[in-house]
Coordinates of C-alpha atoms and ligand atoms in Angstrom, one line a residue:
Chain A
X1491 CA -14.1 5.3 32.4
X1492 CA -11.8 7.1 30.0
X1493 CA -11.8 6.1 26.4
X1494 CA -8.2 4.8 26.9
X1495 CA -9.5 2.4 29.6
X1496 CA -12.3 1.4 27.4
X1497 CA -10.1 0.6 24.4
X1498 CA -7.5 -1.1 26.6
X1499 CA -10.1 -3.8 27.4
X1500 CA -10.6 -4.5 23.7
X1501 CA -8.7 -7.0 21.6
X1502 CA -7.6 -6.2 18.0
X1503 CA -10.9 -7.5 16.5
X1504 CA -13.0 -5.0 18.5
X1505 CA -10.9 -1.8 18.1
X1506 CA -12.2 0.6 15.4
X1507 CA -10.5 0.4 12.0
X1508 CA -7.6 2.5 11.0
X1509 CA -6.5 3.4 14.5
X1510 CA -9.3 6.0 14.9
X1511 CA -11.0 7.1 18.1
X1512 CA -14.7 7.0 17.3
X1513 CA -15.6 10.2 19.2
X1514 CA -14.2 13.7 19.5
X1515 CA -12.3 15.6 22.2
X1516 CA -10.8 12.6 24.0
X1517 CA -7.2 13.9 24.2
X1518 CA -7.8 15.2 27.7
X1519 CA -8.5 11.6 28.7
X1520 CA -5.1 10.5 27.5
X1521 CA -3.1 10.5 30.7
X1522 CA 0.5 11.1 29.5
X1523 CA 1.5 10.9 33.1
X1524 CA 1.8 7.1 32.6
X1525 CA 4.9 7.8 30.5
X1526 CA 6.8 9.1 33.6
X1527 CA 9.9 7.4 35.0
X1528 CA 10.8 10.2 37.4
X1529 CA 8.3 12.4 39.4
X1530 CA 8.9 15.9 40.5
X1531 CA 8.6 16.5 44.3
X1532 CA 9.0 19.7 46.4
X1533 CA 12.3 19.9 48.2
X1534 CA 11.1 19.7 51.8
X1535 CA 13.9 22.0 53.0
X1536 CA 13.0 24.9 50.9
X1537 CA 9.8 26.7 51.5
X1538 CA 8.8 27.8 48.1
X1539 CA 5.9 28.3 45.8
X1540 CA 3.6 29.2 48.5
X1541 CA 5.4 32.5 49.1
X1542 CA 4.8 35.8 47.3
X1543 CA 8.0 35.6 45.4
X1544 CA 7.2 32.6 43.4
X1545 CA 8.8 33.3 40.1
X1546 CA 6.7 30.9 38.0
X1547 CA 9.7 29.8 35.9
X1548 CA 8.6 26.2 36.3
X1549 CA 5.0 27.1 35.4
X1550 CA 6.1 28.9 32.3
X1551 CA 8.6 26.2 31.1
X1552 CA 6.7 23.0 31.9
X1553 CA 6.1 21.5 28.4
X1554 CA 3.0 19.7 29.5
X1555 CA 1.3 22.5 31.4
X1556 CA 1.4 20.1 34.3
X1557 CA 2.1 22.8 36.9
X1558 CA -1.1 24.3 38.1
X1559 CA -1.5 27.6 40.0
X1560 CA -4.0 26.6 42.7
X1561 CA -3.5 30.0 44.3
X1562 CA -1.7 33.0 42.7
X1563 CA 1.5 31.9 44.4
X1564 CA 0.8 28.3 45.2
X1565 CA 1.7 25.7 42.7
X1566 CA 0.8 22.0 42.3
X1567 CA 1.9 19.3 39.9
X1568 CA -0.8 17.7 37.8
X1569 CA 0.4 14.1 37.9
X1570 CA -2.1 13.0 35.3
X1571 CA -0.1 14.8 32.7
X1572 CA 3.4 15.4 34.2
X1573 CA 5.8 13.3 32.0
X1574 CA 8.6 13.6 34.4
X1575 CA 10.9 15.5 32.1
X1576 CA 12.7 17.3 34.9
X1577 CA 12.7 20.7 33.3
X1578 CA 11.0 22.3 36.3
X1579 CA 13.6 20.8 38.7
X1580 CA 16.5 22.0 36.5
X1581 CA 15.3 25.5 36.0
X1582 CA 14.0 26.4 39.4
X1583 CA 16.4 29.1 40.6
X1584 CA 15.9 28.1 44.3
X1585 CA 16.3 24.3 43.7
X1586 CA 12.9 23.9 45.3
X1587 CA 12.0 20.9 43.1
X1588 CA 13.7 17.5 43.0
X1589 CA 13.2 14.5 40.8
X1590 CA 12.5 11.1 42.4
X1591 CA 12.3 7.7 40.6
X1592 CA 8.8 6.4 40.2
Chain B
X450 CA -27.7 1.2 -25.9
X451 CA -24.1 2.0 -25.2
X452 CA -21.6 0.0 -27.3
X453 CA -18.1 -1.2 -26.4
X454 CA -15.5 0.4 -28.6
X455 CA -12.2 -1.0 -29.6
X456 CA -9.7 1.8 -29.5
X457 CA -6.0 1.8 -30.2
X458 CA -4.6 3.2 -27.0
X459 CA -1.2 3.2 -25.3
X460 CA -1.3 1.9 -21.7
X461 CA -1.2 5.4 -20.1
X462 CA -4.1 6.6 -22.2
X463 CA -6.1 3.5 -21.4
X464 CA -5.5 4.0 -17.7
X465 CA -6.5 7.7 -18.0
X466 CA -9.7 6.7 -19.8
X467 CA -10.6 4.1 -17.2
X468 CA -9.9 6.5 -14.3
X469 CA -12.1 9.1 -16.0
X470 CA -14.9 6.6 -16.4
X471 CA -14.8 6.0 -12.6
X472 CA -15.4 9.7 -11.9
X473 CA -12.9 10.5 -9.2
X474 CA -13.8 13.5 -7.0
X475 CA -10.1 14.4 -6.4
X476 CA -6.9 13.8 -8.4
X477 CA -3.7 15.0 -6.8
X478 CA -0.7 14.1 -8.9
X479 CA 2.8 15.1 -10.0
X480 CA 4.2 14.2 -13.4
X481 CA 7.0 11.6 -13.7
X482 CA 8.1 9.5 -16.6
X483 CA 6.7 7.1 -17.7
X484 CA 3.5 7.9 -15.9
X485 CA 3.2 11.6 -17.0
X486 CA 0.8 10.9 -19.8
X487 CA -1.8 9.5 -17.4
X488 CA -2.0 12.6 -15.3
X489 CA -1.6 15.0 -18.3
X490 CA -4.5 13.3 -20.0
X491 CA -6.7 13.5 -16.9
X492 CA -5.8 17.2 -16.5
X493 CA -7.0 17.7 -20.1
X494 CA -10.3 16.0 -19.3
X495 CA -10.8 18.3 -16.4
X496 CA -9.8 21.4 -18.3
X497 CA -12.1 20.5 -21.2
X498 CA -15.0 19.9 -18.9
X499 CA -15.2 16.2 -19.6
X500 CA -14.4 15.2 -16.0
X501 CA -15.9 17.1 -13.0
X502 CA -13.1 16.6 -10.5
X503 CA -10.8 18.7 -8.2
X504 CA -7.5 18.3 -9.9
X505 CA -4.8 19.4 -7.4
X506 CA -1.5 20.4 -8.9
X507 CA 1.0 19.7 -6.1
X508 CA 4.7 20.5 -5.8
X509 CA 5.9 17.0 -5.1
X510 CA 4.8 13.4 -4.9
X511 CA 4.9 13.6 -1.1
X512 CA 2.3 16.3 -1.3
X513 CA 0.4 14.4 -3.9
X514 CA -0.1 11.4 -1.6
X515 CA -0.8 13.8 1.4
X516 CA -3.6 15.4 -0.6
X517 CA -4.9 12.0 -1.6
X518 CA -4.9 11.0 2.1
X519 CA -6.8 14.1 3.1
X520 CA -9.4 13.7 0.3
X521 CA -10.0 10.1 1.0
X522 CA -10.4 11.0 4.7
X523 CA -13.5 13.0 4.0
X524 CA -15.0 10.3 1.8
X525 CA -14.0 11.4 -1.7
X526 CA -13.1 9.0 -4.5
X527 CA -9.4 9.6 -5.1
X528 CA -6.9 8.8 -7.9
X529 CA -3.2 9.4 -8.5
X530 CA -0.3 8.0 -10.5
X531 CA 3.4 7.9 -10.1
X532 CA 6.6 5.9 -10.8
X533 CA 10.1 5.2 -9.6
X534 CA 11.5 8.2 -7.7
X535 CA 8.0 9.7 -7.3
X536 CA 6.9 6.6 -5.4
X537 CA 10.1 6.7 -3.3
X538 CA 9.4 10.4 -2.4
X539 CA 5.8 9.7 -1.4
X540 CA 6.5 6.5 0.4
X541 CA 6.0 7.9 3.9
X542 CA 2.4 8.8 3.2
X543 CA 1.9 5.6 1.2
X544 CA 2.3 3.6 4.4
X545 CA 0.2 6.0 6.4
X546 CA -2.7 5.9 3.9
X547 CA -2.9 2.1 4.1
X548 CA -2.7 2.0 7.9
X549 CA -5.6 4.6 8.1
X550 CA -7.6 2.2 5.8
X551 CA -8.2 5.0 3.3
X552 CA -9.0 3.9 -0.2
X553 CA -7.0 5.6 -3.0
X554 CA -6.3 4.2 -6.4
X555 CA -2.8 4.8 -7.7
X556 CA -1.3 3.7 -11.0
X557 CA 2.4 2.9 -11.1
X558 CA 4.0 2.9 -14.5
X559 CA 6.8 0.7 -13.3
X560 CA 10.3 2.2 -13.7
X561 CA 13.6 1.3 -12.2
X562 CA 14.7 3.1 -9.1
X563 CA 17.8 5.2 -9.1
X564 CA 20.7 4.7 -9.1
X565 CA 22.1 4.7 -11.6
X566 CA 19.3 6.8 -12.9
X567 CA 17.2 5.0 -15.5
X568 CA 13.8 5.6 -17.0
X569 CA 12.9 2.1 -18.2
X570 CA 10.9 -0.8 -16.7
X571 CA 11.6 -2.9 -13.8
X572 CA 9.6 -3.6 -10.6
X573 CA 11.9 -2.1 -8.0
X574 CA 9.6 0.9 -7.5
X575 CA 6.5 -1.2 -6.8
X576 CA 8.5 -3.6 -4.6
X577 CA 9.7 -0.6 -2.5
X578 CA 6.0 -0.4 -1.5
X579 CA 5.6 -4.1 -1.1
X580 CA 5.2 -3.9 2.7
X581 CA 3.2 -0.7 2.7
X582 CA -0.2 -2.3 3.1
X583 CA -1.4 -1.4 -0.4
X584 CA -3.1 -4.0 -2.5
X585 CA -0.8 -4.5 -5.5
X586 CA -2.0 -5.7 -8.9
X587 CA 0.3 -6.1 -12.0
X588 CA -1.1 -5.9 -15.6
X589 CA 0.1 -8.0 -18.5
X590 CA -1.3 -5.8 -21.3
X591 CA -3.1 -2.5 -21.9
X592 CA -6.5 -4.1 -21.7
X593 CA -5.8 -5.5 -18.3
X594 CA -4.4 -2.1 -17.2
X595 CA -7.7 -0.5 -18.3
X596 CA -9.9 -3.1 -16.6
X597 CA -7.7 -3.3 -13.4
X598 CA -8.2 0.5 -13.0
X599 CA -12.0 0.1 -12.9
X600 CA -11.9 -2.9 -10.6
X601 CA -9.4 -1.1 -8.3
X602 CA -11.9 1.6 -7.3
X603 CA -14.6 -1.0 -6.4
X604 CA -12.1 -3.2 -4.5
X605 CA -10.5 -0.2 -2.6
X606 CA -13.8 1.3 -1.6
X607 CA -15.6 -1.9 -0.6
X608 CA -16.2 -1.5 3.2
X609 CA -14.8 -4.9 3.9
X610 CA -11.5 -3.8 2.3
X611 CA -11.2 -0.1 2.6
X612 CA -7.6 -0.1 1.6
X613 CA -5.6 1.7 -1.1
X614 CA -4.9 -0.2 -4.4
X615 CA -1.7 0.1 -6.5
X616 CA -2.2 -0.9 -10.1
X617 CA 1.1 -1.5 -11.9
X618 CA 1.7 -1.4 -15.6
X619 CA 5.2 -1.9 -17.0
X620 CA 6.8 1.4 -18.0
X621 CA 7.2 2.0 -21.7
X622 CA 6.5 -1.7 -22.5
X623 CA 2.8 -1.0 -21.7
X624 CA 2.6 2.6 -20.8
X625 CA 3.8 3.8 -24.2
X626 CA 2.7 0.9 -26.4
X627 CA -0.4 1.1 -28.5
X628 CA -2.7 -1.9 -28.2
X629 CA -6.3 -2.5 -29.0
X630 CA -8.4 -1.8 -25.9
X631 CA -12.1 -2.6 -25.6
X632 CA -13.9 0.1 -23.6
X633 CA -16.8 -0.6 -21.3
X634 CA -20.3 -0.1 -22.8
X635 CA -21.7 2.0 -19.9
X636 CA -25.3 3.4 -19.8
X637 CA -25.3 4.9 -16.3
X638 CA -22.1 6.8 -15.9
X639 CA -22.9 7.6 -12.3
X640 CA -22.5 4.1 -11.0
X641 CA -21.0 2.3 -14.1
X642 CA -24.3 0.4 -14.4
X643 CA -24.2 -0.5 -10.8
X644 CA -20.7 -1.9 -10.8
X645 CA -19.2 1.0 -9.0
X646 CA -21.6 2.7 -6.6
X647 CA -20.9 6.1 -5.1
X648 CA -18.4 5.7 -2.3
X649 CA -19.9 5.0 1.1
X650 CA -16.8 5.3 3.4
X651 CA -16.0 3.0 6.3
X652 CA -15.5 6.1 8.4
X653 CA -14.8 9.8 7.5
X654 CA -13.9 13.1 8.9
X655 CA -17.3 14.9 9.3
X656 CA -17.9 18.0 11.4
X657 CA -21.4 16.8 12.2
X658 CA -20.1 13.4 13.5
X659 CA -16.6 14.1 14.7
X660 CA -14.0 11.4 15.2
X661 CA -10.2 11.6 15.9
X662 CA -8.0 10.2 13.1
X663 CA -4.2 10.0 12.5
X664 CA -3.4 9.4 16.2
X665 CA -0.4 8.3 18.2
X666 CA -0.6 4.6 19.1
X667 CA 2.1 3.5 21.6
X668 CA 2.9 -0.2 22.5
X669 CA -0.5 -0.8 24.1
X670 CA -2.3 -0.2 20.8
X671 CA 0.1 -0.2 17.9
X672 CA 0.3 -4.0 17.5
X673 CA -3.4 -4.4 17.9
X674 CA -4.0 -1.9 15.1
X675 CA -1.5 -3.6 12.8
X676 CA -3.1 -6.9 13.5
X677 CA -6.4 -5.5 12.3
X678 CA -4.8 -4.0 9.2
X679 CA -3.3 -7.4 8.3
X680 CA -6.7 -9.1 8.7
X681 CA -8.4 -6.6 6.4
X682 CA -5.6 -7.1 3.9
X683 CA -5.6 -10.9 4.0
X684 CA -9.4 -11.0 3.7
X685 CA -9.4 -8.6 0.8
X686 CA -8.5 -11.6 -1.5
X687 CA -12.1 -12.8 -1.3
X688 CA -13.5 -9.4 -2.3
X689 CA -10.9 -9.1 -5.1
X690 CA -12.1 -12.4 -6.5
X691 CA -15.8 -11.4 -6.1
X692 CA -15.1 -8.2 -8.1
X693 CA -13.2 -10.1 -10.7
X694 CA -16.1 -12.4 -11.1
X695 CA -18.7 -9.6 -11.3
X696 CA -16.6 -7.7 -13.8
X697 CA -16.2 -10.8 -15.9
X698 CA -19.9 -11.7 -15.7
X699 CA -20.8 -8.2 -16.9
X700 CA -18.3 -7.6 -19.6
X701 CA -16.8 -11.0 -20.4
X702 CA -13.2 -10.4 -19.3
X703 CA -12.0 -12.4 -16.3
X704 CA -8.6 -11.6 -14.8
X705 CA -7.9 -14.3 -12.2
X706 CA -5.5 -13.4 -9.4
X707 CA -3.4 -16.4 -10.6
X708 CA -3.6 -17.6 -14.1
X709 CA -2.0 -20.9 -15.1
X710 CA -1.1 -21.2 -18.8
X711 CA -0.5 -24.7 -20.2
X712 CA 0.0 -26.1 -16.8
X713 CA -2.1 -29.3 -16.9
X714 CA 0.8 -31.5 -17.9
X715 CA 3.7 -29.1 -17.4
X716 CA 7.0 -30.6 -16.3
X717 CA 8.7 -27.2 -15.7
X718 CA 7.1 -23.8 -15.2
X719 CA 8.0 -20.2 -14.7
X720 CA 6.1 -17.7 -12.6
X721 CA 5.8 -14.3 -14.2
X722 CA 4.4 -10.9 -13.1
X723 CA 3.6 -8.0 -15.5
X724 CA 4.1 -7.7 -19.2
X725 CA 6.8 -10.4 -19.5
X726 CA 3.9 -12.8 -19.2
X727 CA 3.0 -12.2 -22.8
X728 CA 6.5 -13.0 -23.9
X729 CA 6.4 -16.1 -21.7
X730 CA 3.2 -17.3 -23.3
X731 CA 4.9 -17.0 -26.8
X732 CA 7.9 -19.0 -25.5
X733 CA 5.6 -21.7 -24.1
X734 CA 3.8 -22.0 -27.4
X735 CA 7.2 -22.3 -29.3
X736 CA 8.6 -24.9 -26.9
X737 CA 5.3 -26.9 -26.9
X738 CA 5.5 -27.0 -30.7
X739 CA 8.9 -28.6 -30.2
X740 CA 7.4 -31.2 -27.9
X741 CA 8.5 -29.8 -24.5
X742 CA 6.0 -29.8 -21.8
X743 CA 6.5 -26.3 -20.3
X744 CA 4.0 -24.1 -18.6
X745 CA 3.6 -20.7 -17.1
X746 CA 1.8 -19.2 -14.0
X747 CA 0.9 -15.6 -14.2
X748 CA 0.8 -13.8 -10.8
X749 CA -1.6 -10.9 -11.2
X750 CA -2.3 -10.0 -7.6
X751 CA 1.0 -9.7 -5.6
X752 CA -0.5 -8.2 -2.4
X753 CA -2.4 -9.9 -0.9
X754 CA -0.2 -12.8 -1.9
X755 CA -2.6 -15.5 -3.1
X756 CA -0.8 -18.5 -1.5
X757 CA -3.5 -21.1 -2.1
X758 CA -4.1 -20.1 -5.8
X759 CA -0.4 -20.2 -6.6
X760 CA 0.0 -23.6 -4.9
X761 CA -3.0 -24.9 -7.0
X762 CA -1.7 -23.2 -10.2
X763 CA 1.6 -25.0 -10.1
X764 CA -0.1 -28.4 -10.5
X765 CA 2.4 -31.2 -10.8
X766 CA 5.4 -29.2 -12.2
X767 CA 8.7 -30.7 -11.1
X768 CA 10.8 -27.5 -11.4
X769 CA 9.5 -24.0 -11.0
X770 CA 11.4 -20.8 -11.9
X771 CA 10.2 -17.6 -10.3
X772 CA 10.9 -14.5 -12.4
X773 CA 11.7 -11.3 -10.5
X774 CA 12.1 -7.9 -12.2
X775 CA 13.8 -6.5 -9.1
X776 CA 16.0 -7.8 -6.4
X777 CA 16.2 -7.5 -2.6
X778 CA 20.0 -6.9 -2.3
X779 CA 21.7 -9.4 -0.1
X780 CA 18.8 -11.8 -0.6
X781 CA 16.7 -13.0 -3.5
X782 CA 14.0 -11.5 -5.7
X783 CA 10.9 -10.5 -3.7
X784 CA 8.4 -12.7 -5.6
X785 CA 10.6 -15.7 -5.2
X786 CA 10.8 -15.0 -1.4
X787 CA 7.0 -15.2 -1.2
X788 CA 6.9 -18.2 -3.4
X789 CA 9.5 -20.0 -1.4
X790 CA 7.4 -19.2 1.7
X791 CA 4.3 -20.6 0.1
X792 CA 6.2 -23.9 -0.5
X793 CA 7.5 -24.4 3.0
X794 CA 6.4 -27.7 4.5
X795 CA 5.1 -29.0 1.2
X796 CA 6.7 -31.7 -0.8
X797 CA 6.5 -29.8 -4.0
X798 CA 8.7 -28.8 -7.0
X799 CA 12.2 -27.6 -7.1
X800 CA 12.0 -23.8 -6.9
X801 CA 14.6 -21.3 -8.1
X802 CA 14.8 -17.6 -8.8
X803 CA 15.5 -15.8 -12.1
X804 CA 16.4 -12.1 -11.9
X805 CA 15.5 -10.6 -15.3
X806 CA 14.9 -7.3 -17.0
X807 CA 16.3 -4.9 -14.6
X808 CA 16.3 -1.3 -15.7
X809 CA 14.5 -2.1 -19.0
X810 CA 16.9 -4.9 -20.1
X811 CA 14.9 -6.7 -22.8
X812 CA 13.0 -9.9 -21.9
X813 CA 12.7 -11.9 -25.1
X814 CA 11.6 -15.4 -26.0
X815 CA 15.2 -16.4 -25.8
X816 CA 15.3 -15.2 -22.2
X817 CA 12.5 -17.7 -21.5
X818 CA 14.2 -20.4 -23.5
X819 CA 17.3 -20.0 -21.3
X820 CA 15.2 -20.2 -18.1
X821 CA 13.3 -23.3 -19.3
X822 CA 16.6 -25.0 -20.3
X823 CA 18.1 -24.3 -16.9
X824 CA 15.0 -25.7 -15.2
X825 CA 15.2 -28.9 -17.2
X826 CA 18.8 -29.2 -16.3
X827 CA 18.0 -28.8 -12.6
X828 CA 15.1 -31.3 -12.9
X829 CA 17.4 -33.9 -14.4
X830 CA 19.9 -33.4 -11.5
X831 CA 17.0 -33.4 -9.0
X832 CA 18.4 -30.3 -7.2
X833 CA 19.1 -26.6 -7.7
X834 CA 22.7 -25.7 -7.7
X835 CA 22.3 -22.0 -8.3
X836 CA 19.1 -20.9 -6.5
X837 CA 19.3 -17.3 -7.9
X838 CA 20.3 -16.9 -11.5
X839 CA 20.7 -13.6 -13.3
X840 CA 19.5 -14.1 -16.9
X841 CA 20.6 -11.8 -19.7
X842 CA 23.4 -10.0 -17.8
X843 CA 26.6 -9.5 -19.7
X844 CA 29.6 -11.5 -18.4
X845 CA 27.4 -14.1 -16.5
Ligands
LIG2838 S1 8.8 17.2 35.4 FE1 8.4 18.1 33.4 S2 6.3 17.7 33.0 FE2 6.5 17.3 35.1 S3 5.9 19.2 36.1 FE3 8.2 19.3 35.8 S4 8.4 20.3 33.8 FE4 6.3 19.6 33.9
LIG2839 S1 10.6 27.8 39.5 FE1 11.0 27.2 41.6 S2 10.8 29.2 42.7 FE2 9.9 29.6 40.7 S3 7.8 29.1 41.0 FE3 8.6 27.2 40.3 S4 9.2 26.1 42.2 FE4 8.8 28.2 42.8

């Protein structure tokens, strides 16, 4: 259980004072992907990002480092942290990414 | 055995002496009239080796409060002072310090906010921070300002409270007026004879036991955190009373959160805050000598607002005038708004609001006579025609 899940179960009386988190290094547990209204998907028509010419523009520009290089030229979205900003879809020169409403 | 001394001190000096006695670890401050003398005096104590403290000379009040926040976060005892525009500049961090539950003691030498620019007393600066989550205490005289400073550290640092405390003394009227002030006869300066133990923080930033502090809290947590903050603030009234009692038992001076004066048989009463209370007492004495049954209720602790004490303090008065030394534009004075809230659903007195003393406009015995006269007139009519009256303003 993440700390976020743990704290979500608590009412105001049981949360630690002053809005603190009572242990360190919990930022990774904070799944900013829950903020997303749109999700990026691969455009099925375009075979991209598994090919040797993957330009990595999306990988560079993603503000949340939510595009992961699983292989040198194979990319995946990390949906735990993707906030759905759409930067990758806009910037991809081959229009290989589309945004879809959650 | 240490002896109490009676010294002639102006309010700013008295506050500086009291702050020094409490041995702060960190002072971060920026000078501003009429508070400057406090932080200058403390800087002298540090420079002369009389106070062992990190004195941080910052470039603005915003930085002053930021440094106080940081110092309090690691468990230090922290002091600062400001007024008027200085408080306005630091207000962002003033709110954040309270929500983090970090004790800091700050003196405000009350001064009117700009504009127009003015250096004299009113309470618009303190009222700017009314909703910030700080405990707010107003002093009637220099002795009270001295004693309040010492009490403030104990209240702020009590783990059940762990909130910052703002001690207000009226600019110039108290800050620059010399009055006899009785100092505390202290043997053990480390803990003020046990009254003020070394700070044991509710939580602190510590590399050996790390926590995360100053975080983002979105809708699923923000309101819960604020509810907890409100609870701590409301409950602090009990600790404040406990500290007042302990201070009084040790040194003989009690400063109740609400102090009724000649209220037992009072027909009309005014509620005062700050130094005008003294003038009000003199007016009550004069009017009583003339056979008029008037009284006064001094409100010392404004946040938390002591609803029950104020209700009890008003006794059986038929008409009550609440004095405000500031105004919430488009509405009433802020003290009146709280008082009116405290009256809701109770068959109590007629309540009205007097706006007095803005920007250092003199509050005299005649000011109080006018207010009592108007209250008697309302009482005779059985209703308030003018709920908010500006007293002492030319052309009214
Ligand atoms: S939508 Fe935004 S956050 Fe999500 S992968 Fe694309 S660039 Fe990153
Ligand atoms: S920007 Fe487009 S083409 Fe370039 S790596 Fe990303 S998905 Fe592939």
